Backbone as numpy.savetxt, mean C-alpha at the origin, in Angstrom:
# Nx Ny Nz CAx CAy CAz Cx Cy Cz
-10.55 -21.82 6.68 -10.74 -20.41 6.41 -9.40 -19.71 6.20
-8.41 -20.00 7.01 -7.12 -19.35 6.88 -6.49 -19.67 5.53
-6.64 -20.90 5.08 -6.07 -21.29 3.79 -6.62 -20.43 2.66
-7.90 -20.08 2.74 -8.52 -19.24 1.71 -7.99 -17.82 1.73
-7.50 -17.39 2.86 -7.02 -16.02 3.02 -5.50 -15.91 3.01
-4.82 -17.01 2.76 -3.35 -17.02 2.84 -2.72 -15.95 1.95
-3.13 -15.86 0.69 -2.57 -14.87 -0.22 -2.93 -13.45 0.24
-4.14 -13.29 0.72 -4.58 -11.98 1.22 -3.71 -11.54 2.39
-3.46 -12.44 3.30 -2.63 -12.13 4.46 -1.22 -11.78 4.02
-0.68 -12.55 3.08 0.67 -12.28 2.57 0.75 -10.89 1.97
-0.21 -10.55 1.11 -0.20 -9.24 0.46 -0.39 -8.12 1.47
-1.21 -8.36 2.49 -1.41 -7.36 3.55 -0.10 -7.08 4.28
0.61 -8.12 4.63 1.88 -7.95 5.35 2.93 -7.28 4.48
3.01 -7.69 3.21 3.95 -7.05 2.29 3.62 -5.57 2.13
2.34 -5.28 1.98 1.89 -3.90 1.81 2.25 -3.07 3.04
2.02 -3.62 4.22 2.34 -2.89 5.45 3.83 -2.57 5.53
4.66 -3.53 5.17 6.11 -3.30 5.21 6.53 -2.21 4.22
5.97 -2.27 3.02 6.33 -1.27 2.00 5.81 0.11 2.39
4.60 0.17 2.94 4.06 1.45 3.40 4.92 2.05 4.51
5.38 1.22 5.42 6.24 1.69 6.51 7.54 2.27 5.95
8.14 1.56 5.00 9.39 2.04 4.40 9.17 3.36 3.67
8.11 3.44 2.87 7.83 4.68 2.13 7.56 5.83 3.10
6.82 5.56 4.15 6.54 6.58 5.15 7.80 7.07 5.84
8.70 6.16 6.14 9.97 6.54 6.77 10.79 7.43 5.86
10.89 7.07 4.58 11.63 7.90 3.63 10.99 9.27 3.48
9.68 9.29 3.45 8.97 10.54 3.21 8.97 11.51 4.37
9.23 11.02 5.56 9.17 11.90 6.73 10.54 12.31 7.26
11.60 11.88 6.61 12.94 12.33 7.02 13.07 13.81 6.70
13.58 14.56 7.65 13.63 16.01 7.49 15.02 16.52 7.10
15.98 15.63 6.96 17.33 16.07 6.60 17.66 15.67 5.18
18.19 16.59 4.41 18.58 16.31 3.03 17.41 15.86 2.19
17.75 15.30 1.04 16.70 14.75 0.18 17.25 13.60 -0.64
16.37 12.73 -1.04 16.70 11.60 -1.88 15.46 11.32 -2.72
15.14 12.27 -3.58 13.89 12.20 -4.33 13.76 10.95 -5.18
14.85 10.50 -5.77 14.79 9.32 -6.62 14.35 8.09 -5.82
14.93 7.90 -4.65 14.56 6.78 -3.79 13.13 6.94 -3.26
12.76 8.16 -2.91 11.42 8.41 -2.40 10.37 8.12 -3.47
10.61 8.57 -4.68 9.67 8.29 -5.78 9.55 6.78 -5.99
10.67 6.08 -6.00 10.64 4.62 -6.18 9.86 3.94 -5.06
10.06 4.40 -3.83 9.35 3.82 -2.69 7.85 4.10 -2.78
7.49 5.31 -3.18 6.07 5.65 -3.32 5.42 4.86 -4.45
6.14 4.66 -5.53 5.61 3.86 -6.63 5.42 2.41 -6.20
6.40 1.87 -5.48 6.28 0.51 -4.96 5.11 0.40 -3.99
4.93 1.43 -3.18 3.82 1.45 -2.23 2.48 1.46 -2.95
2.37 2.26 -4.00 1.13 2.31 -4.78 0.82 0.95 -5.39
1.84 0.29 -5.92 1.64 -1.03 -6.52 1.20 -2.04 -5.45
1.90 -2.05 -4.33 1.56 -2.98 -3.25 0.15 -2.75 -2.73
-0.23 -1.49 -2.60 -1.58 -1.16 -2.13 -2.63 -1.60 -3.14
-2.35 -1.41 -4.42 -3.28 -1.84 -5.45 -3.48 -3.35 -5.45
-2.39 -4.09 -5.34 -2.48 -5.55 -5.29 -3.24 -6.02 -4.05
-2.95 -5.39 -2.94 -3.61 -5.74 -1.69 -5.11 -5.45 -1.77
-5.46 -4.31 -2.33 -6.87 -3.95 -2.48 -7.60 -4.94 -3.37
-6.99 -5.31 -4.49 -7.61 -6.28 -5.40 -7.88 -7.60 -4.70
-6.91 -8.07 -3.94 -7.07 -9.34 -3.24 -8.13 -9.23 -2.16
-8.11 -8.15 -1.39 -9.10 -7.97 -0.32 -10.52 -7.87 -0.87
-10.65 -7.26 -2.04 -11.98 -7.13 -2.64 -12.61 -8.49 -2.94
-11.79 -9.50 -3.16 -12.31 -10.85 -3.42 -13.05 -11.41 -2.21
-12.72 -10.92 -1.02 -13.31 -11.44 0.22 -14.20 -10.40 0.92
-14.37 -9.26 0.29 -15.06 -8.14 0.95 -16.51 -8.45 1.29
-17.15 -9.28 0.51 -18.57 -9.56 0.78 -18.76 -10.50 1.97
-17.73 -11.25 2.31 -17.86 -12.19 3.43 -17.03 -11.80 4.65
-16.09 -10.89 4.47 -15.25 -10.46 5.58 -15.21 -8.93 5.62
-15.82 -8.36 6.62 -15.89 -6.90 6.75 -14.50 -6.27 6.79
-13.57 -6.92 7.47 -12.22 -6.36 7.57 -11.54 -6.31 6.20
-11.88 -7.22 5.30 -11.32 -7.18 3.94 -11.90 -6.00 3.16
-13.17 -5.71 3.36 -13.79 -4.55 2.70 -13.11 -3.26 3.16
-12.92 -3.14 4.46 -12.28 -1.95 5.02 -10.84 -1.84 4.53
-10.14 -2.96 4.53 -8.75 -2.97 4.06 -8.67 -2.53 2.60
-9.55 -3.06 1.76 -9.55 -2.70 0.34 -9.78 -1.21 0.16
-10.72 -0.65 0.90 -10.99 0.79 0.83 -9.75 1.61 1.15
-9.12 1.27 2.25 -7.95 2.03 2.70 -6.74 1.82 1.79
-6.62 0.63 1.26 -5.52 0.38 0.32 -5.70 1.22 -0.95
-6.94 1.33 -1.43 -7.19 2.18 -2.60 -6.85 3.64 -2.29
-7.21 4.10 -1.09 -6.88 5.48 -0.69 -5.38 5.70 -0.64
-4.68 4.75 -0.07 -3.22 4.86 0.04 -2.58 4.81 -1.35
-3.09 3.94 -2.21 -2.59 3.86 -3.59 -2.72 5.22 -4.28
-3.87 5.84 -4.13 -4.12 7.15 -4.73 -3.21 8.22 -4.12
-3.07 8.20 -2.81 -2.21 9.19 -2.14 -0.76 9.05 -2.58
-0.29 7.84 -2.73 1.10 7.63 -3.19 1.28 8.14 -4.61
0.31 7.86 -5.47 0.39 8.34 -6.85 0.40 9.86 -6.90
-0.43 10.49 -6.08 -0.46 11.95 -6.03 0.85 12.51 -5.47
1.42 11.84 -4.49 2.69 12.30 -3.92 3.81 12.23 -4.96
3.82 11.17 -5.74 4.82 11.05 -6.81 4.69 12.22 -7.78
3.46 12.53 -8.16 3.23 13.63 -9.10 3.66 14.97 -8.51
3.50 15.14 -7.22 3.89 16.41 -6.59 5.41 16.57 -6.51
6.12 15.46 -6.52 7.59 15.51 -6.45 8.18 15.80 -7.82
7.56 15.27 -8.84 8.10 15.40 -10.21 7.87 16.74 -10.80
């Protein structure tokens, strides 16, 4: 079972790391670095999209994959909207 989910697990972990980095950049209250923030949000949207696509492959057999895919799509959308609000 784990072998079948190896790529899914990898993308989940990568997505979590990128989301954490984007969140850290976005919540700093001193100065600004819009170019880096936009790049981080774009990377986050891409990572979330890839993660959601992979999780959807297992959503019918693994409830946690369905939930993960849903939330990754939400995060992908939120990051895209945040980028638009900055520009």
